[in-house]
Amino acid sequence: MIPLTWYLILSGMLFTIGAVGVLIRRNAIVIFMCIELMLNAVNLAFVTFARQLNSMDGQIFVFFIMTVAAAEAAVGLAIIIAIYRNKATVNVDNINLMKW
Amino acid sequence: MLAGLLFIIMGLITIVCALCVVFQKNPVYSAIFLIQTMVSLAVLYVLLHAQFIAAIQVMVYAGAIMVLFVFVIMLLNLNKTDVEGDYDKLLFQKPSAIILGFILVVMIGVVTLNTVFQGTQGEYTPESISQIGNTQLVGKMLFTKYVFPFEIASVLLFAAVLGAIILAKKQIIKEKEV
């Protein structure tokens, strides 16, 4: 039996890698992938706690997170395509129209 | 013992691939490494007795969502030098981000190791789940306790599909109006 703390630490490391990726990358698509990475880290934590507490609710939550992630990916990538049409770039440093 | 070894191997693969997602210059390589990360996470879900979640992780994440990503990368046809400039627009953005990330991971580790996680134990032990079946239990929960969120999720997906079509079709509608 693997200690469940290991899973939580792995989940924390994955979440941190995703957060660092959002901070250091400029490509909007890669930033999007890093957000997916963070969602996956949270899913791992949910499944770990569901296993620890002998409950199914955590797994149901993962199901809903995946639904939201799919919706988010569809809309987000459509937004990226729309931005690329207008500005011919996906570099987030150049997309600063709404910056005051 | 075997499960522990498998956990260490899959955990290492997950971490290395996640790091590659962040530090690869080419977005296509990032996408491929992200697929590998998701597949190895599916193995970890199997180790945690969540077989159904593992299956939909492979099908929905590694299958559907990542195909969408690769499609968009292909559609935009980016040359990599164009996107990732070598300069930092904000001063010391990359080093400070990495330092902050290191602090975050240390904090998560300290908190996780020093907390005793307690809660009311549910009725679904791995033995009882294997008697009924993981997928059957998930289905039962979805259509009894979580039936309202389930319906909301279907409306959300419908709205997302409509929104994606509207956003991506903008140009064509404009041409028609003209």
mmCIF file of C-alpha atoms in Angstrom:
data_model
loop_
_atom_site.group_PDB
_atom_site.id
_atom_site.type_symbol
_atom_site.label_atom_id
_atom_site.label_comp_id
_atom_site.label_asym_id
_atom_site.label_seq_id
_atom_site.Cartn_x
_atom_site.Cartn_y
_atom_site.Cartn_z
ATOM 1 C CA MET A 1 0.000 0.000 0.000
ATOM 2 C CA ILE A 2 1.503 3.290 -1.140
ATOM 3 C CA PRO A 3 1.158 6.154 1.357
ATOM 4 C CA LEU A 4 -1.426 8.544 -0.013
ATOM 5 C CA THR A 5 0.765 11.498 0.971
ATOM 6 C CA TRP A 6 3.030 10.588 -1.948
ATOM 7 C CA TYR A 7 0.153 11.068 -4.343
ATOM 8 C CA LEU A 8 -0.633 14.440 -2.782
ATOM 9 C CA ILE A 9 2.992 15.566 -3.095
ATOM 10 C CA LEU A 10 3.060 14.407 -6.728
ATOM 11 C CA SER A 11 -0.146 16.350 -7.303
ATOM 12 C CA GLY A 12 1.386 19.441 -5.688
ATOM 13 C CA MET A 13 4.496 19.148 -7.853
ATOM 14 C CA LEU A 14 2.395 18.824 -11.017
ATOM 15 C CA PHE A 15 0.335 21.851 -10.013
ATOM 16 C CA THR A 16 3.498 23.878 -9.383
ATOM 17 C CA ILE A 17 4.970 22.901 -12.757
ATOM 18 C CA GLY A 18 1.738 24.037 -14.405
ATOM 19 C CA ALA A 19 1.717 27.333 -12.500
ATOM 20 C CA VAL A 20 5.377 28.030 -13.369
ATOM 21 C CA GLY A 21 4.588 27.229 -16.993
ATOM 22 C CA VAL A 22 1.785 29.784 -17.041
ATOM 23 C CA LEU A 23 4.192 32.368 -15.629
ATOM 24 C CA ILE A 24 7.176 31.783 -17.920
ATOM 25 C CA ARG A 25 5.699 30.866 -21.310
ATOM 26 C CA ARG A 26 4.505 33.410 -23.898
ATOM 27 C CA ASN A 27 2.725 31.122 -26.330
ATOM 28 C CA ALA A 28 -1.003 31.241 -25.524
ATOM 29 C CA ILE A 29 -1.494 27.595 -26.561
ATOM 30 C CA VAL A 30 1.275 26.367 -24.243
ATOM 31 C CA ILE A 31 -0.185 28.472 -21.410
ATOM 32 C CA PHE A 32 -3.459 26.693 -22.091
ATOM 33 C CA MET A 33 -1.740 23.312 -21.872
ATOM 34 C CA CYS A 34 -0.230 24.323 -18.523
ATOM 35 C CA ILE A 35 -3.731 25.135 -17.262
ATOM 36 C CA GLU A 36 -4.788 21.615 -18.287
ATOM 37 C CA LEU A 37 -1.787 20.323 -16.338
ATOM 38 C CA MET A 38 -2.991 22.139 -13.212
ATOM 39 C CA LEU A 39 -6.511 20.732 -13.670
ATOM 40 C CA ASN A 40 -4.992 17.250 -13.902
ATOM 41 C CA ALA A 41 -3.050 17.809 -10.691
ATOM 42 C CA VAL A 42 -6.278 18.750 -8.910
ATOM 43 C CA ASN A 43 -7.959 15.643 -10.343
ATOM 44 C CA LEU A 44 -5.189 13.490 -8.886
ATOM 45 C CA ALA A 45 -5.710 15.080 -5.451
ATOM 46 C CA PHE A 46 -9.477 14.483 -5.703
ATOM 47 C CA VAL A 47 -9.027 10.797 -6.570
ATOM 48 C CA THR A 48 -6.471 10.418 -3.761
ATOM 49 C CA PHE A 49 -8.835 11.834 -1.160
ATOM 50 C CA ALA A 50 -11.711 9.753 -2.531
ATOM 51 C CA ARG A 51 -9.550 6.650 -2.066
ATOM 52 C CA GLN A 52 -8.476 7.710 1.415
ATOM 53 C CA LEU A 53 -12.012 8.383 2.639
ATOM 54 C CA ASN A 54 -13.514 5.315 0.905
ATOM 55 C CA SER A 55 -15.917 7.582 -0.930
ATOM 56 C CA MET A 56 -17.076 7.863 -4.527
ATOM 57 C CA ASP A 57 -17.850 11.589 -4.441
ATOM 58 C CA GLY A 58 -14.276 12.562 -5.314
ATOM 59 C CA GLN A 59 -14.414 10.484 -8.485
ATOM 60 C CA ILE A 60 -17.714 12.127 -9.477
ATOM 61 C CA PHE A 61 -16.077 15.520 -8.991
ATOM 62 C CA VAL A 62 -13.223 14.486 -11.291
ATOM 63 C CA PHE A 63 -15.872 13.608 -13.875
ATOM 64 C CA PHE A 64 -17.327 17.121 -13.648
ATOM 65 C CA ILE A 65 -13.878 18.742 -13.726
ATOM 66 C CA MET A 66 -13.185 16.867 -16.956
ATOM 67 C CA THR A 67 -16.480 18.162 -18.382
ATOM 68 C CA VAL A 68 -15.553 21.731 -17.500
ATOM 69 C CA ALA A 69 -12.038 21.212 -18.904
ATOM 70 C CA ALA A 70 -13.472 20.017 -22.219
ATOM 71 C CA ALA A 71 -15.781 23.036 -22.429
ATOM 72 C CA GLU A 72 -12.941 25.349 -21.454
ATOM 73 C CA ALA A 73 -10.610 23.872 -24.069
ATOM 74 C CA ALA A 74 -13.204 24.250 -26.828
ATOM 75 C CA VAL A 75 -14.035 27.869 -26.018
ATOM 76 C CA GLY A 76 -10.456 28.859 -25.183
ATOM 77 C CA LEU A 77 -9.000 27.472 -28.392
ATOM 78 C CA ALA A 78 -11.753 29.198 -30.382
ATOM 79 C CA ILE A 79 -10.774 32.464 -28.671
ATOM 80 C CA ILE A 80 -7.102 31.841 -29.548
ATOM 81 C CA ILE A 81 -8.065 31.262 -33.198
ATOM 82 C CA ALA A 82 -10.116 34.478 -33.200
ATOM 83 C CA ILE A 83 -7.188 36.440 -31.711
ATOM 84 C CA TYR A 84 -4.815 34.930 -34.259
ATOM 85 C CA ARG A 85 -7.136 36.048 -37.056
ATOM 86 C CA ASN A 86 -7.147 39.611 -35.787
ATOM 87 C CA LYS A 87 -3.537 40.062 -34.650
ATOM 88 C CA ALA A 88 -1.615 37.245 -36.434
ATOM 89 C CA THR A 89 0.143 36.346 -33.168
ATOM 90 C CA VAL A 90 -0.458 34.180 -30.114
ATOM 91 C CA ASN A 91 2.313 35.789 -28.069
ATOM 92 C CA VAL A 92 0.591 36.979 -24.900
ATOM 93 C CA ASP A 93 3.017 39.908 -24.571
ATOM 94 C CA ASN A 94 1.579 41.379 -27.778
ATOM 95 C CA ILE A 95 -2.048 40.803 -26.852
ATOM 96 C CA ASN A 96 -2.441 43.836 -24.598
ATOM 97 C CA LEU A 97 -5.426 45.640 -26.047
ATOM 98 C CA MET A 98 -7.297 45.721 -22.729
ATOM 99 C CA LYS A 99 -4.284 46.730 -20.648
ATOM 100 C CA TRP A 100 -4.764 50.175 -19.108
ATOM 101 C CA MET B 1 5.798 -3.647 -3.317
ATOM 102 C CA LEU B 2 5.123 -3.923 -7.049
ATOM 103 C CA ALA B 3 2.539 -1.142 -6.770
ATOM 104 C CA GLY B 4 5.106 1.050 -5.016
ATOM 105 C CA LEU B 5 7.645 0.474 -7.787
ATOM 106 C CA LEU B 6 4.989 1.245 -10.415
ATOM 107 C CA PHE B 7 4.046 4.417 -8.552
ATOM 108 C CA ILE B 8 7.650 5.626 -8.478
ATOM 109 C CA ILE B 9 8.185 4.898 -12.186
ATOM 110 C CA MET B 10 4.918 6.502 -13.297
ATOM 111 C CA GLY B 11 5.388 9.450 -10.938
ATOM 112 C CA LEU B 12 8.851 10.107 -12.377
ATOM 113 C CA ILE B 13 7.521 9.857 -15.949
ATOM 114 C CA THR B 14 4.698 12.249 -15.054
ATOM 115 C CA ILE B 15 7.009 14.840 -13.520
ATOM 116 C CA VAL B 16 9.616 14.641 -16.305
ATOM 117 C CA CYS B 17 6.966 14.912 -19.030
ATOM 118 C CA ALA B 18 5.274 17.811 -17.239
ATOM 119 C CA LEU B 19 8.633 19.613 -17.074
ATOM 120 C CA CYS B 20 9.112 18.937 -20.793
ATOM 121 C CA VAL B 21 5.669 20.461 -21.496
ATOM 122 C CA VAL B 22 6.852 23.690 -19.892
ATOM 123 C CA PHE B 23 10.418 23.827 -21.205
ATOM 124 C CA GLN B 24 10.041 22.583 -24.802
ATOM 125 C CA LYS B 25 10.276 25.392 -27.327
ATOM 126 C CA ASN B 26 8.072 23.767 -29.946
ATOM 127 C CA PRO B 27 4.349 23.661 -29.005
ATOM 128 C CA VAL B 28 3.858 20.341 -30.860
ATOM 129 C CA TYR B 29 6.438 18.662 -28.589
ATOM 130 C CA SER B 30 4.708 20.223 -25.587
ATOM 131 C CA ALA B 31 1.410 18.704 -26.707
ATOM 132 C CA ILE B 32 2.946 15.239 -27.169
ATOM 133 C CA PHE B 33 4.545 15.370 -23.712
ATOM 134 C CA LEU B 34 1.226 16.510 -22.223
ATOM 135 C CA ILE B 35 -0.440 13.424 -23.738
ATOM 136 C CA GLN B 36 2.218 11.242 -22.068
ATOM 137 C CA THR B 37 1.624 13.044 -18.755
ATOM 138 C CA MET B 38 -2.098 12.312 -18.972
ATOM 139 C CA VAL B 39 -1.619 8.654 -19.857
ATOM 140 C CA SER B 40 0.751 8.105 -16.923
ATOM 141 C CA LEU B 41 -1.759 9.888 -14.662
ATOM 142 C CA ALA B 42 -4.344 7.358 -15.879
ATOM 143 C CA VAL B 43 -2.032 4.575 -14.629
ATOM 144 C CA LEU B 44 -1.905 6.310 -11.239
ATOM 145 C CA TYR B 45 -5.725 6.417 -11.175
ATOM 146 C CA VAL B 46 -5.787 2.645 -11.739
ATOM 147 C CA LEU B 47 -3.412 2.291 -8.763
ATOM 148 C CA LEU B 48 -5.946 4.322 -6.735
ATOM 149 C CA HIS B 49 -8.795 1.930 -7.701
ATOM 150 C CA ALA B 50 -10.493 4.505 -9.959
ATOM 151 C CA GLN B 51 -10.698 2.495 -13.173
ATOM 152 C CA PHE B 52 -13.525 4.462 -14.763
ATOM 153 C CA ILE B 53 -11.740 7.762 -14.196
ATOM 154 C CA ALA B 54 -8.597 6.249 -15.742
ATOM 155 C CA ALA B 55 -10.552 5.194 -18.819
ATOM 156 C CA ILE B 56 -12.168 8.583 -19.375
ATOM 157 C CA GLN B 57 -8.827 10.269 -18.633
ATOM 158 C CA VAL B 58 -7.372 8.453 -21.645
ATOM 159 C CA MET B 59 -10.459 8.900 -23.821
ATOM 160 C CA VAL B 60 -11.475 12.478 -23.015
ATOM 161 C CA TYR B 61 -8.162 14.106 -22.088
ATOM 162 C CA ALA B 62 -5.532 12.244 -24.078
ATOM 163 C CA GLY B 63 -7.992 11.586 -26.882
ATOM 164 C CA ALA B 64 -10.443 14.399 -27.424
ATOM 165 C CA ILE B 65 -8.960 17.474 -25.754
ATOM 166 C CA MET B 66 -5.393 16.912 -26.949
ATOM 167 C CA VAL B 67 -6.557 16.262 -30.515
ATOM 168 C CA LEU B 68 -8.216 19.673 -30.309
ATOM 169 C CA PHE B 69 -4.929 21.216 -29.139
ATOM 170 C CA VAL B 70 -2.855 19.560 -31.856
ATOM 171 C CA PHE B 71 -5.449 20.610 -34.423
ATOM 172 C CA VAL B 72 -5.233 24.253 -33.368
ATOM 173 C CA ILE B 73 -1.411 24.162 -33.375
ATOM 174 C CA MET B 74 -1.554 22.763 -36.896
ATOM 175 C CA LEU B 75 -4.165 25.315 -37.949
ATOM 176 C CA LEU B 76 -2.183 28.319 -36.721
ATOM 177 C CA ASN B 77 1.081 27.074 -38.288
ATOM 178 C CA LEU B 78 3.343 29.013 -35.915
ATOM 179 C CA ASN B 79 7.052 29.249 -36.450
ATOM 180 C CA LYS B 80 8.604 28.922 -33.035
ATOM 181 C CA THR B 81 11.011 31.856 -33.193
ATOM 182 C CA ASP B 82 8.078 34.152 -33.834
ATOM 183 C CA VAL B 83 6.232 33.236 -30.657
ATOM 184 C CA GLU B 84 8.826 32.821 -27.925
ATOM 185 C CA GLY B 85 11.045 35.862 -27.745
ATOM 186 C CA ASP B 86 14.305 35.600 -25.811
ATOM 187 C CA TYR B 87 13.734 38.842 -23.964
ATOM 188 C CA ASP B 88 11.655 39.292 -20.825
ATOM 189 C CA LYS B 89 9.161 42.078 -21.118
ATOM 190 C CA LEU B 90 8.804 42.070 -17.371
ATOM 191 C CA LEU B 91 12.152 42.293 -15.581
ATOM 192 C CA PHE B 92 13.405 38.905 -14.253
ATOM 193 C CA GLN B 93 10.098 37.228 -15.062
ATOM 194 C CA LYS B 94 11.471 33.724 -15.641
ATOM 195 C CA PRO B 95 13.903 33.455 -12.680
ATOM 196 C CA SER B 96 11.427 34.913 -10.226
ATOM 197 C CA ALA B 97 8.675 32.602 -11.518
ATOM 198 C CA ILE B 98 10.928 29.585 -10.994
ATOM 199 C CA ILE B 99 11.892 30.746 -7.480
ATOM 200 C CA LEU B 100 8.231 31.304 -6.583
ATOM 201 C CA GLY B 101 7.354 27.868 -7.979
ATOM 202 C CA PHE B 102 10.080 26.291 -5.853
ATOM 203 C CA ILE B 103 8.709 28.045 -2.754
ATOM 204 C CA LEU B 104 5.195 26.835 -3.647
ATOM 205 C CA VAL B 105 6.262 23.202 -4.005
ATOM 206 C CA VAL B 106 8.180 23.336 -0.698
ATOM 207 C CA MET B 107 5.137 24.827 1.030
ATOM 208 C CA ILE B 108 2.798 22.189 -0.415
ATOM 209 C CA GLY B 109 5.216 19.466 0.663
ATOM 210 C CA VAL B 110 5.562 20.790 4.222
ATOM 211 C CA VAL B 111 1.807 21.231 4.651
ATOM 212 C CA THR B 112 1.027 17.800 3.199
ATOM 213 C CA LEU B 113 3.592 16.009 5.331
ATOM 214 C CA ASN B 114 2.554 17.741 8.559
ATOM 215 C CA THR B 115 -1.209 17.416 8.201
ATOM 216 C CA VAL B 116 -3.166 14.411 9.368
ATOM 217 C CA PHE B 117 -6.005 14.119 6.873
ATOM 218 C CA GLN B 118 -9.183 13.068 8.614
ATOM 219 C CA GLY B 119 -12.767 12.850 7.548
ATOM 220 C CA THR B 120 -15.856 10.717 7.825
ATOM 221 C CA GLN B 121 -15.127 7.383 6.183
ATOM 222 C CA GLY B 122 -17.511 6.476 3.386
ATOM 223 C CA GLU B 123 -18.949 3.060 2.651
ATOM 224 C CA TYR B 124 -17.105 2.382 -0.604
ATOM 225 C CA THR B 125 -13.962 0.449 0.299
ATOM 226 C CA PRO B 126 -11.985 -1.032 -2.622
ATOM 227 C CA GLU B 127 -13.426 -4.456 -1.752
ATOM 228 C CA SER B 128 -17.045 -3.299 -1.892
ATOM 229 C CA ILE B 129 -16.356 -1.338 -5.087
ATOM 230 C CA SER B 130 -14.862 -4.391 -6.788
ATOM 231 C CA GLN B 131 -17.967 -6.373 -5.850
ATOM 232 C CA ILE B 132 -20.361 -3.955 -7.582
ATOM 233 C CA GLY B 133 -18.014 -2.466 -10.158
ATOM 234 C CA ASN B 134 -16.492 0.998 -10.326
ATOM 235 C CA THR B 135 -18.340 2.111 -13.462
ATOM 236 C CA GLN B 136 -21.694 0.926 -12.127
ATOM 237 C CA LEU B 137 -21.166 2.890 -8.918
ATOM 238 C CA VAL B 138 -20.193 6.055 -10.793
ATOM 239 C CA GLY B 139 -23.275 5.686 -12.977
ATOM 240 C CA LYS B 140 -25.507 5.132 -9.959
ATOM 241 C CA MET B 141 -24.126 8.215 -8.195
ATOM 242 C CA LEU B 142 -24.448 10.335 -11.354
ATOM 243 C CA PHE B 143 -28.113 9.510 -11.830
ATOM 244 C CA THR B 144 -29.168 9.703 -8.186
ATOM 245 C CA LYS B 145 -27.190 12.031 -5.930
ATOM 246 C CA TYR B 146 -25.585 14.132 -8.675
ATOM 247 C CA VAL B 147 -28.343 14.167 -11.279
ATOM 248 C CA PHE B 148 -28.772 17.961 -11.193
ATOM 249 C CA PRO B 149 -25.045 18.777 -11.727
ATOM 250 C CA PHE B 150 -25.065 16.128 -14.460
ATOM 251 C CA GLU B 151 -27.838 17.962 -16.332
ATOM 252 C CA ILE B 152 -26.084 21.292 -15.774
ATOM 253 C CA ALA B 153 -22.923 19.751 -17.266
ATOM 254 C CA SER B 154 -24.818 18.801 -20.415
ATOM 255 C CA VAL B 155 -26.135 22.373 -20.763
ATOM 256 C CA LEU B 156 -22.589 23.673 -20.167
ATOM 257 C CA LEU B 157 -21.163 21.472 -22.924
ATOM 258 C CA PHE B 158 -23.921 22.580 -25.290
ATOM 259 C CA ALA B 159 -23.177 26.247 -24.534
ATOM 260 C CA ALA B 160 -19.450 25.610 -25.011
ATOM 261 C CA VAL B 161 -19.996 24.012 -28.427
ATOM 262 C CA LEU B 162 -22.188 26.927 -29.519
ATOM 263 C CA GLY B 163 -19.679 29.451 -28.173
ATOM 264 C CA ALA B 164 -16.762 27.763 -29.928
ATOM 265 C CA ILE B 165 -18.604 27.754 -33.250
ATOM 266 C CA ILE B 166 -19.625 31.402 -32.921
ATOM 267 C CA LEU B 167 -16.105 32.504 -31.949
ATOM 268 C CA ALA B 168 -14.347 30.557 -34.673
ATOM 269 C CA LYS B 169 -16.839 31.490 -37.400
ATOM 270 C CA LYS B 170 -16.736 35.234 -36.810
ATOM 271 C CA GLN B 171 -15.007 36.067 -40.089
ATOM 272 C CA ILE B 172 -17.484 34.161 -42.249
ATOM 273 C CA ILE B 173 -20.523 35.853 -40.700
ATOM 274 C CA LYS B 174 -18.950 39.261 -41.325
ATOM 275 C CA GLU B 175 -18.396 38.468 -44.994
ATOM 276 C CA LYS B 176 -22.025 37.455 -45.363
ATOM 277 C CA GLU B 177 -23.240 40.739 -43.893
ATOM 278 C CA VAL B 178 -21.120 42.664 -46.354
#
